[in-house]
Short mmCIF file of C-alpha atoms in Angstrom, two decimals:
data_model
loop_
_atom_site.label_atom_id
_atom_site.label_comp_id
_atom_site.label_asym_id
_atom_site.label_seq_id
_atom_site.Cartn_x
_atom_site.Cartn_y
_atom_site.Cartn_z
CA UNK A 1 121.97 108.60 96.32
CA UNK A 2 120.67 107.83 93.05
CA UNK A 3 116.88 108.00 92.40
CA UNK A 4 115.00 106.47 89.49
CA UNK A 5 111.38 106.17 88.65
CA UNK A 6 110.07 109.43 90.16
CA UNK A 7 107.63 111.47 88.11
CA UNK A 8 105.26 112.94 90.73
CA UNK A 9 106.79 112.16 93.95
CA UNK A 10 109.98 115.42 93.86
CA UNK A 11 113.72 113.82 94.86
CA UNK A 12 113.76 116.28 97.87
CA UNK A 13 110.60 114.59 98.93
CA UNK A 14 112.07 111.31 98.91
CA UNK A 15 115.41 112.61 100.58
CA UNK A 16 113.40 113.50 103.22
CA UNK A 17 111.65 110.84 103.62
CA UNK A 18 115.33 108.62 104.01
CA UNK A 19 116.37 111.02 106.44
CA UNK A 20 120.17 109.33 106.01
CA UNK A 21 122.18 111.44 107.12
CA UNK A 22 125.27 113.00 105.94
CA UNK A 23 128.25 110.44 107.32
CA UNK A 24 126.34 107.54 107.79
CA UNK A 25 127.58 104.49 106.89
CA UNK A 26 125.12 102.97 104.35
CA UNK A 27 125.85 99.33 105.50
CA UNK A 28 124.80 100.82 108.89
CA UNK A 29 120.99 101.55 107.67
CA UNK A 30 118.33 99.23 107.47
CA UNK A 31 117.40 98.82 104.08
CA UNK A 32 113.62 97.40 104.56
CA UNK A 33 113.14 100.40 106.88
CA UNK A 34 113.86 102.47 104.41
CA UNK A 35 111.34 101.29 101.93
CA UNK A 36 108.73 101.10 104.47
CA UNK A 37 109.67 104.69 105.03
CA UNK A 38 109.39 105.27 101.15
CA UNK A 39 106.06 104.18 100.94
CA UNK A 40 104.35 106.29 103.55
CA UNK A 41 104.25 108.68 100.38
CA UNK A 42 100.86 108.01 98.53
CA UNK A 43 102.14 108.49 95.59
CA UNK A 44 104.83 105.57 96.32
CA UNK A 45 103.67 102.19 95.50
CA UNK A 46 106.71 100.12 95.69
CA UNK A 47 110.25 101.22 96.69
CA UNK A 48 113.64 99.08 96.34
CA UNK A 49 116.88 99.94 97.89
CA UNK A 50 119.98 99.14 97.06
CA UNK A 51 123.83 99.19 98.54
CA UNK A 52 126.35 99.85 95.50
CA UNK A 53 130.01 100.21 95.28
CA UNK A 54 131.80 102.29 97.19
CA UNK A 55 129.42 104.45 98.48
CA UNK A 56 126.23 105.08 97.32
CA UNK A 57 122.46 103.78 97.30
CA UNK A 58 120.39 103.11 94.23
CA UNK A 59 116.49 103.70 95.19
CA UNK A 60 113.73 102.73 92.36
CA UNK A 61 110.26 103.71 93.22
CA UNK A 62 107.39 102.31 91.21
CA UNK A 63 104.97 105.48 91.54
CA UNK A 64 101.10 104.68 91.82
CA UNK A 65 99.23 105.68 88.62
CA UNK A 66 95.43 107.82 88.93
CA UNK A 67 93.05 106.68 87.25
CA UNK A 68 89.59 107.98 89.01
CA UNK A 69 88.68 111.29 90.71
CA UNK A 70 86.27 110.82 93.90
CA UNK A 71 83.83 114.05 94.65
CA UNK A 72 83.38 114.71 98.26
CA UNK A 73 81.42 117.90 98.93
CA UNK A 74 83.22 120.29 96.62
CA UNK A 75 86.28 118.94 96.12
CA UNK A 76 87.54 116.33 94.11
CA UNK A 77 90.16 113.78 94.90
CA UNK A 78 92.56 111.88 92.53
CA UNK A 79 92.81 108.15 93.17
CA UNK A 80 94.77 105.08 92.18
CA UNK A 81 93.54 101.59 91.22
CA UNK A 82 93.26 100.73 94.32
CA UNK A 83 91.32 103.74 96.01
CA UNK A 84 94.32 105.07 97.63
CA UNK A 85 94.14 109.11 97.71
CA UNK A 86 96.85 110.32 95.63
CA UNK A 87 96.71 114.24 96.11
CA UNK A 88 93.95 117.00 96.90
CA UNK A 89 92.71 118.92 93.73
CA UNK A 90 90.41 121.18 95.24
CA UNK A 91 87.71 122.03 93.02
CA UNK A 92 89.58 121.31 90.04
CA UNK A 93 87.51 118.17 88.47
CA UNK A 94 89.33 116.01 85.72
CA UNK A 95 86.90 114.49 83.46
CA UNK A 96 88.64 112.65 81.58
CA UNK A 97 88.72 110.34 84.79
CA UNK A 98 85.87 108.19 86.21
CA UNK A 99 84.22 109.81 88.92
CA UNK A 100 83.14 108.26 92.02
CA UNK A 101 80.82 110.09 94.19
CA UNK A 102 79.01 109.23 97.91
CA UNK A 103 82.11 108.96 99.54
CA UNK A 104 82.87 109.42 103.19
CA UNK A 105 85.93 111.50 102.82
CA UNK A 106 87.07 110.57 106.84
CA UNK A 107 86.98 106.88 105.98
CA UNK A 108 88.46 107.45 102.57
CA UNK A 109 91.66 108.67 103.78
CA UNK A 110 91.49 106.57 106.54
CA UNK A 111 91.94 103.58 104.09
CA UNK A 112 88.74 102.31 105.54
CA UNK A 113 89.20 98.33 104.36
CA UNK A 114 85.24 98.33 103.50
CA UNK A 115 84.84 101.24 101.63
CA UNK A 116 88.77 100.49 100.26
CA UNK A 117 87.11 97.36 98.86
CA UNK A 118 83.85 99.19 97.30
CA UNK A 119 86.47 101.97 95.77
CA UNK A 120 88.54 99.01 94.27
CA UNK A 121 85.76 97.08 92.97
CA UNK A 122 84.12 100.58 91.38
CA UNK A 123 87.26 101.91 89.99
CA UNK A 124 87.64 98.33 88.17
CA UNK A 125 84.15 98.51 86.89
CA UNK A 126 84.55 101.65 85.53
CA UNK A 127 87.49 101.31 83.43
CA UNK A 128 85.52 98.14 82.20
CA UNK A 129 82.93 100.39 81.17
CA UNK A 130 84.30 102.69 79.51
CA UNK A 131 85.49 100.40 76.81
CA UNK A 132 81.51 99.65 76.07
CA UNK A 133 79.56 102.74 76.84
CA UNK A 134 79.98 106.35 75.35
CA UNK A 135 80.92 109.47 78.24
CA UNK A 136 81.93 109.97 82.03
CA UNK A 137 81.32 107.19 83.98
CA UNK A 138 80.35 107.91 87.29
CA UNK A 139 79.41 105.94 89.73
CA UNK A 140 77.47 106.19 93.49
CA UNK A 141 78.98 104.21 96.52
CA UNK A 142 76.54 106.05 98.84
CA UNK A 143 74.63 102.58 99.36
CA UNK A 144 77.16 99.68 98.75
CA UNK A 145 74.60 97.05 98.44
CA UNK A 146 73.06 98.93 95.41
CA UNK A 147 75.60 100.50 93.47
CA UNK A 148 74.51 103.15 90.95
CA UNK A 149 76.34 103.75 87.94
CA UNK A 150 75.73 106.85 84.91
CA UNK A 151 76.70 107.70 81.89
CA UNK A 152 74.80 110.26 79.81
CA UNK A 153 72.08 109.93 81.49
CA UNK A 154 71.76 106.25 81.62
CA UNK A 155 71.73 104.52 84.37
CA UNK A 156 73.00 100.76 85.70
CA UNK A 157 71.86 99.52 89.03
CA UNK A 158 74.19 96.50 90.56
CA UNK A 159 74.16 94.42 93.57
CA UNK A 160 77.13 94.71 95.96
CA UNK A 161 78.73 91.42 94.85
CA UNK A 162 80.43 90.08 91.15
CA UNK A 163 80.25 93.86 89.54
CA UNK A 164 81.90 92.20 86.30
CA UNK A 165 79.42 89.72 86.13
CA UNK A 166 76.86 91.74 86.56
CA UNK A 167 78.03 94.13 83.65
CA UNK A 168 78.82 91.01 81.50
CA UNK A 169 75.23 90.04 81.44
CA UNK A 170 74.30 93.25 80.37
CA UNK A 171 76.84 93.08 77.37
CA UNK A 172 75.60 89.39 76.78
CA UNK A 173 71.80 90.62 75.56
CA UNK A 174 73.14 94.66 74.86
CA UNK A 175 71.83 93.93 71.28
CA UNK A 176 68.43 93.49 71.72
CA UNK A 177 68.11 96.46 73.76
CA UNK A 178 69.04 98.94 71.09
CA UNK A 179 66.88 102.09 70.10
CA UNK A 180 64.02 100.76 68.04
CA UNK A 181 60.84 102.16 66.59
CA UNK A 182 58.18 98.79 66.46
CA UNK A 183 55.28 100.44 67.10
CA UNK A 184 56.24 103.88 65.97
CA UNK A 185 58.02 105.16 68.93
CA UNK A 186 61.95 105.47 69.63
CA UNK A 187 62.66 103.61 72.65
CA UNK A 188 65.60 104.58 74.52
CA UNK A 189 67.25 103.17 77.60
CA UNK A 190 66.81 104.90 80.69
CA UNK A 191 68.23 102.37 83.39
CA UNK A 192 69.20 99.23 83.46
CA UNK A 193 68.87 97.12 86.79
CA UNK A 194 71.80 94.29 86.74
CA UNK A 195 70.89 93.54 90.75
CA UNK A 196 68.22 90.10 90.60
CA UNK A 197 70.81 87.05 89.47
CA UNK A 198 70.06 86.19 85.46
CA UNK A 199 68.13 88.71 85.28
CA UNK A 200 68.57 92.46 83.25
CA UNK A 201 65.62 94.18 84.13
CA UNK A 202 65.40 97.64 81.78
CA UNK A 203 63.19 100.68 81.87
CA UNK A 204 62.73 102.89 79.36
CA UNK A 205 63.71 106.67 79.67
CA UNK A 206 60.25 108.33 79.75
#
């Protein structure tokens, strides 16, 4: 059986998971079952099997990539794109991750398809954010209608739907928003509130 494209999934583990047998007939097994069987791994995204001459099996897994770390109590979670829970890392943080915080772990590793959504939707606004604003973004899903989002001690309020648009309007006027002194005093941002449509609605950090 040859394997290719496993970094964090171990070829054991994915022997395992086949379960073939030693004798079977390869044109015997059920290829799709196979892959279905694959990708009951988290780390597994996409698995194809193949039958090659004379007897052996060519499996290429496309492994799921993290990208965000949820905090629930006191342990931290690594996640993919799309909010599926990669592995347990205790209370080991990574910060070089977005962090995602007011999670329900039960419904989280349930795969939960509202909160799966939310997770999705944060994780992409993140990343987006992170090419435009300095630090760790993290962001609250406590309340999904009112999304809260930080970074070094500024904060972003958004409404549940169009996070990207939201965040686009922001970038749209960021200019005029920048640390001034007109009558004397430095004004910094404090939080910005992205939730009323064409509006950006900022208060000052006091």
């Amino acid at each position: 059986i040859q394997i290719q494209g496993v970094h964090h999934v171990a070829r054991q583990e994915v022997l395992q998971r086949l379960a073939i047998k030693n004798g079977t007939s390869l044109h015997r097994v059920s290829l799709p079952f196979l892959a279905e069987r694959l990708r009951t791994i988290a780390w597994i995204k996409e698995a194809t099997l193949e039958r090659l001459p004379l007897h052996a099996l060519r499996v290429t897994i496309v492994e799921r990539q993290p990208v965000a770390v949820a905090r629930v109590g006191s342990e931290y979670l690594l996640l993919d794109e799309e909010g599926v829970v990669l592995t347990r890392l205790g209370d080991q943080d990574q910060p070089a991750l977005p962090l995602i915080t007011g999670v329900w772990q039960k419904f989280l590793l349930q795969g939960e398809p509202g909160l799966r959504r939310t997770m999705q939707s944060s994780i992409e606004l993140a990343r987006t954010m992170a090419h435009s604003v300095e630090g760790r973004i993290e962001i609250d899903v406590s309340d999904p209608l009112n999304l809260v989002a930080s970074a070094r001690g500024l904060r972003f309020q958004f409404g549940h739907d169009a996070l990207l648009d939201q965040w686009n309007r922001f970038r749209t006027v960021k200019a005029v928003f920048r640390p001034g002194t007109l009558d004397g005093r430095k004004h910094e941002l404090g939080e910005v509130d992205l939730r009323y449509d064409n509006r950006v609605i900022v208060r000052e950090r006091g």
